[in-house]
Coordinates of C-alpha atoms in Angstrom, one line a residue:
X29 CA -53.0 -124.3 -56.2
X30 CA -54.5 -123.2 -52.9
X31 CA -52.3 -120.2 -52.2
X32 CA -52.9 -118.1 -49.1
X33 CA -50.9 -115.6 -47.2
X34 CA -49.7 -115.4 -43.6
X35 CA -46.5 -113.4 -43.4
X36 CA -44.2 -114.2 -40.5
X37 CA -43.9 -110.6 -39.4
X38 CA -42.2 -111.5 -36.1
X39 CA -39.5 -113.6 -37.6
X40 CA -36.2 -111.8 -37.7
X41 CA -35.7 -112.6 -41.3
X42 CA -38.9 -110.7 -42.2
X43 CA -37.8 -107.8 -40.1
X44 CA -34.4 -107.7 -41.8
X45 CA -36.3 -107.1 -45.1
X46 CA -33.2 -107.6 -47.3
X47 CA -34.3 -107.4 -50.9
X48 CA -33.5 -109.9 -53.6
X49 CA -34.2 -110.4 -57.3
X50 CA -35.6 -114.0 -57.5
X51 CA -33.3 -116.1 -59.6
X52 CA -34.2 -119.6 -58.7
X53 CA -36.3 -121.9 -56.5
X54 CA -35.1 -124.3 -53.8
X55 CA -37.4 -127.1 -52.6
X56 CA -37.2 -128.2 -49.0
X57 CA -39.1 -130.6 -46.7
X58 CA -39.4 -130.2 -43.0
X59 CA -37.8 -133.5 -41.7
X60 CA -40.5 -134.0 -39.1
X61 CA -43.5 -136.3 -39.1
X62 CA -46.1 -133.5 -38.9
X63 CA -48.0 -132.6 -42.1
X64 CA -50.0 -129.8 -40.5
X65 CA -49.2 -126.2 -41.5
X66 CA -50.1 -124.9 -38.0
X67 CA -46.9 -126.4 -36.7
X68 CA -44.9 -123.7 -38.6
X69 CA -47.4 -121.0 -39.7
X70 CA -49.2 -118.8 -37.2
X71 CA -51.4 -117.0 -36.2
X72 CA -54.4 -119.1 -36.9
X73 CA -56.6 -117.5 -39.6
X74 CA -59.5 -119.8 -39.0
X75 CA -58.2 -122.4 -41.4
X76 CA -54.7 -123.2 -40.0
X77 CA -55.7 -124.1 -36.5
X78 CA -53.9 -123.0 -33.4
X79 CA -50.4 -124.2 -32.4
X80 CA -50.6 -125.0 -28.7
X81 CA -46.9 -125.6 -28.3
X82 CA -45.6 -122.2 -29.4
X83 CA -43.0 -123.7 -31.7
X84 CA -44.2 -122.0 -34.9
X85 CA -41.9 -119.8 -37.0
X86 CA -43.6 -116.5 -36.4
X87 CA -41.1 -115.5 -33.8
X88 CA -37.5 -114.1 -33.9
X89 CA -35.5 -117.4 -33.9
X90 CA -37.9 -120.4 -34.1
X91 CA -36.5 -123.5 -32.5
X92 CA -33.4 -121.4 -31.6
X93 CA -32.3 -121.1 -35.3
X94 CA -32.1 -118.4 -37.9
X95 CA -34.7 -119.9 -40.3
X96 CA -37.4 -118.6 -42.5
X97 CA -38.8 -119.7 -45.9
X98 CA -41.0 -118.0 -48.5
X99 CA -43.8 -120.5 -48.2
X100 CA -45.0 -123.8 -46.6
X101 CA -47.1 -126.5 -48.2
X102 CA -49.1 -128.9 -46.0
X103 CA -52.4 -129.6 -44.4
X104 CA -55.0 -127.2 -43.0
X105 CA -56.8 -128.1 -39.8
X106 CA -59.5 -129.8 -41.9
X107 CA -57.0 -131.9 -43.8
X108 CA -57.1 -130.0 -47.1
X109 CA -53.8 -129.1 -48.8
X110 CA -52.7 -125.5 -49.0
X111 CA -49.7 -123.3 -49.7
X112 CA -49.0 -120.4 -47.3
X113 CA -46.8 -117.6 -48.4
X114 CA -44.8 -116.6 -45.3
X115 CA -42.3 -114.0 -46.7
X116 CA -42.7 -111.5 -49.5
X117 CA -41.2 -113.1 -52.6
X118 CA -38.6 -110.3 -53.0
X119 CA -37.3 -110.7 -49.4
X120 CA -34.1 -112.8 -48.8
X121 CA -35.0 -116.0 -46.9
X122 CA -33.0 -118.0 -44.4
X123 CA -33.5 -121.5 -45.9
X124 CA -30.4 -122.9 -47.6
X125 CA -27.6 -122.3 -45.2
X126 CA -24.2 -122.1 -47.0
X127 CA -21.7 -124.3 -48.7
X128 CA -18.2 -124.0 -50.1
X129 CA -19.5 -121.7 -53.0
X130 CA -21.7 -119.4 -50.9
X131 CA -25.3 -119.4 -50.0
X132 CA -28.4 -119.7 -52.2
X133 CA -30.1 -117.3 -49.9
X134 CA -27.9 -114.5 -51.2
X135 CA -28.2 -115.7 -54.8
X136 CA -31.9 -115.0 -55.1
X137 CA -33.3 -118.4 -54.5
X138 CA -36.9 -118.6 -53.2
X139 CA -37.3 -121.4 -50.7
X140 CA -40.3 -123.3 -49.6
X141 CA -40.9 -126.2 -47.3
X142 CA -43.2 -129.2 -47.8
X143 CA -44.5 -130.5 -44.5
X144 CA -43.5 -134.1 -44.2
X145 CA -45.6 -137.0 -42.8
X146 CA -44.4 -140.5 -42.2
X147 CA -43.1 -140.5 -45.9
X148 CA -45.3 -143.6 -46.6
X149 CA -48.6 -142.0 -47.5
X150 CA -48.8 -142.0 -51.3
X151 CA -52.1 -140.0 -51.4
X152 CA -50.6 -137.2 -49.3
X153 CA -47.4 -137.2 -51.2
X154 CA -49.2 -136.9 -54.6
X155 CA -51.2 -133.9 -53.3
X156 CA -48.3 -131.9 -51.9
X157 CA -46.1 -132.8 -54.8
X158 CA -48.7 -131.3 -57.2
X159 CA -49.1 -128.3 -55.0
X160 CA -45.3 -127.8 -55.1
X161 CA -45.3 -128.2 -58.9
X162 CA -48.0 -125.5 -59.2
X163 CA -46.3 -123.1 -56.8
X164 CA -43.0 -123.5 -58.6
X165 CA -44.7 -122.9 -62.0
X166 CA -46.4 -119.8 -60.5
X167 CA -43.1 -118.4 -59.3
X168 CA -41.3 -119.2 -62.5
X169 CA -44.0 -117.4 -64.5
X170 CA -44.0 -114.5 -62.1
X171 CA -40.2 -114.0 -62.3
X172 CA -39.6 -115.3 -65.9
X173 CA -37.6 -118.3 -64.8
X174 CA -37.1 -121.3 -67.0
X175 CA -37.3 -124.5 -64.9
X176 CA -35.5 -126.4 -67.6
X177 CA -32.3 -124.4 -67.3
X178 CA -29.6 -125.8 -65.1
X179 CA -29.7 -124.7 -61.5
X180 CA -33.0 -122.8 -61.7
X181 CA -35.0 -125.3 -59.7
X182 CA -33.1 -127.3 -57.1
X183 CA -33.8 -129.2 -53.9
X184 CA -31.8 -128.6 -50.8
X185 CA -29.7 -131.8 -51.4
X186 CA -28.8 -130.6 -54.9
X187 CA -27.9 -127.2 -53.5
X188 CA -25.5 -128.9 -51.1
X189 CA -23.9 -130.9 -53.9
X190 CA -23.3 -127.6 -55.7
X191 CA -21.8 -126.0 -52.6
X192 CA -24.5 -123.3 -52.2
X193 CA -26.4 -125.0 -49.3
X194 CA -25.8 -126.8 -46.1
X195 CA -25.5 -130.6 -46.0
X196 CA -29.2 -131.7 -46.0
X197 CA -30.8 -134.6 -47.8
X198 CA -34.2 -133.1 -48.6
X199 CA -36.1 -133.9 -50.7
X200 CA -34.1 -136.8 -52.2
X201 CA -34.9 -139.0 -49.1
X202 CA -38.7 -138.7 -49.9
X203 CA -39.5 -138.2 -53.6
X204 CA -37.9 -141.5 -54.8
X205 CA -40.1 -143.4 -52.3
X206 CA -43.0 -142.5 -54.5
X207 CA -41.3 -142.8 -57.9
X208 CA -40.3 -139.2 -58.3
X209 CA -37.0 -137.5 -58.9
X210 CA -36.0 -133.8 -59.1
X211 CA -35.7 -134.3 -62.9
X212 CA -39.3 -135.4 -62.9
X213 CA -40.2 -132.4 -60.7
X214 CA -38.6 -129.9 -63.1
X215 CA -40.3 -131.5 -66.1
X216 CA -43.6 -131.3 -64.3
X217 CA -43.0 -127.6 -63.5
X218 CA -42.2 -126.9 -67.1
X219 CA -45.4 -128.7 -68.2
X220 CA -47.5 -126.9 -65.7
X221 CA -46.0 -123.6 -66.9
X222 CA -46.9 -124.4 -70.5
X223 CA -50.5 -125.1 -69.4
X224 CA -50.7 -121.9 -67.5
X225 CA -49.3 -119.9 -70.5
X226 CA -52.2 -121.4 -72.5
X227 CA -54.6 -120.5 -69.8
X228 CA -53.3 -116.9 -69.8
X229 CA -54.1 -116.7 -73.5
X230 CA -57.6 -117.9 -72.8
X231 CA -58.0 -115.3 -70.0
X232 CA -56.7 -112.6 -72.3
X233 CA -59.3 -113.4 -74.9
X234 CA -61.9 -113.5 -72.2
X235 CA -60.9 -110.0 -70.9
X236 CA -61.4 -108.6 -74.4
X237 CA -65.1 -109.6 -74.2
X238 CA -65.6 -108.1 -70.7
X239 CA -67.6 -105.0 -70.0
X240 CA -65.5 -102.2 -68.3
X241 CA -67.2 -103.0 -64.9
X242 CA -66.3 -106.7 -65.2
X243 CA -62.7 -105.9 -66.1
X244 CA -62.5 -103.5 -63.1
X245 CA -63.7 -106.1 -60.7
X246 CA -61.1 -108.6 -62.1
X247 CA -58.3 -106.1 -61.7
X248 CA -59.3 -105.5 -58.0
X249 CA -59.1 -109.2 -57.3
X250 CA -55.7 -109.4 -59.0
X251 CA -54.4 -106.8 -56.6
X252 CA -55.4 -108.6 -53.5
X253 CA -52.1 -110.5 -53.2
X254 CA -50.2 -107.2 -52.7
X255 CA -52.5 -105.5 -50.2
X256 CA -50.7 -107.0 -47.2
X257 CA -47.1 -106.4 -48.3
X258 CA -45.3 -103.9 -46.0
X259 CA -43.6 -100.7 -47.1
X260 CA -40.2 -101.6 -48.3
X261 CA -37.0 -100.6 -46.4
X262 CA -35.9 -98.1 -49.0
X263 CA -39.2 -96.3 -48.8
X264 CA -39.3 -96.3 -45.0
X265 CA -35.8 -94.8 -45.1
X266 CA -36.9 -91.9 -47.4
X267 CA -40.0 -91.3 -45.3
X268 CA -42.2 -90.1 -48.1
X269 CA -45.0 -92.6 -47.4
X270 CA -45.1 -91.6 -43.7
X271 CA -45.3 -87.9 -44.5
X272 CA -47.9 -88.5 -47.1
X273 CA -50.0 -90.4 -44.6
X274 CA -49.6 -87.7 -41.9
X275 CA -50.6 -85.1 -44.5
X276 CA -53.8 -87.0 -45.3
X277 CA -52.8 -87.6 -48.9
X278 CA -53.2 -91.4 -48.5
X279 CA -54.7 -93.5 -45.8
X280 CA -51.5 -95.4 -45.0
X281 CA -52.6 -98.9 -46.1
X282 CA -51.3 -101.2 -48.9
X283 CA -48.2 -99.2 -49.9
X284 CA -47.2 -101.9 -52.5
X285 CA -50.6 -102.0 -54.3
X286 CA -50.9 -100.3 -57.7
X287 CA -52.8 -97.0 -57.8
X288 CA -55.9 -96.6 -59.9
X289 CA -56.4 -93.5 -62.0
X290 CA -59.2 -92.2 -59.7
X291 CA -56.9 -92.6 -56.7
X292 CA -54.2 -90.6 -58.5
X293 CA -56.7 -87.8 -59.2
X294 CA -57.8 -87.9 -55.6
X295 CA -54.3 -87.4 -54.3
X296 CA -53.7 -84.5 -56.8
X297 CA -57.0 -83.0 -55.7
X298 CA -55.9 -83.1 -52.0
X299 CA -52.8 -81.1 -53.1
X300 CA -55.0 -78.6 -54.9
X301 CA -53.5 -79.5 -58.3
X302 CA -56.8 -80.4 -60.0

């Protein structure tokens, strides 16, 4: 999986910052013949390419609608396939709409869009399908979700059938053209998750053989994904982080990143406690 981050901070959904506990995954596809991520994800990070039309989703109501997903899968400017996280995983998205039984948005479903092409390119389909499998397995592992359980991994069309999403047909209009069903997808996610569990065991064994310096460098890399997450709404409301920053106890960056022991000691030292 080629996972990158470009949070849509100008989207009203991001600004609302409504917290969820992820309970499931909903797979969408864009419904437009444009496989390039730059159509939806901006600003350009040097890989996406620029969107000259201004119709991306990093604005309050893209295309005049309340829409936002947690990630997009599609092509970079150079044609390589990538996934871009566009909302924090614990933020409620605006991706499912609602049905007779409510909205998957409010039920903790993480939603991602696969950028469609003409729907006829088998090579492109296979690449984005595998990327979607790996993203779903990653999220299932992160939030301890079992893709084999009923209702955990759905597409938008299945959500509509269950009455928790609006009446869309994605991705059942596309996957079968290339011999795949959502049952296949769920099975592939489960298989990928089993492979990653085995990989985790191998990494665990490898860590045991590391020197302290090597383990430290690995831990720093593992924290990179959280460095860009904003201060959550509950913390902003209490104001502690702002006061700590103004007092010089912390530098005001990366509020969601874990603290190291030396950083804890530094903060205590600035308070004169050590």
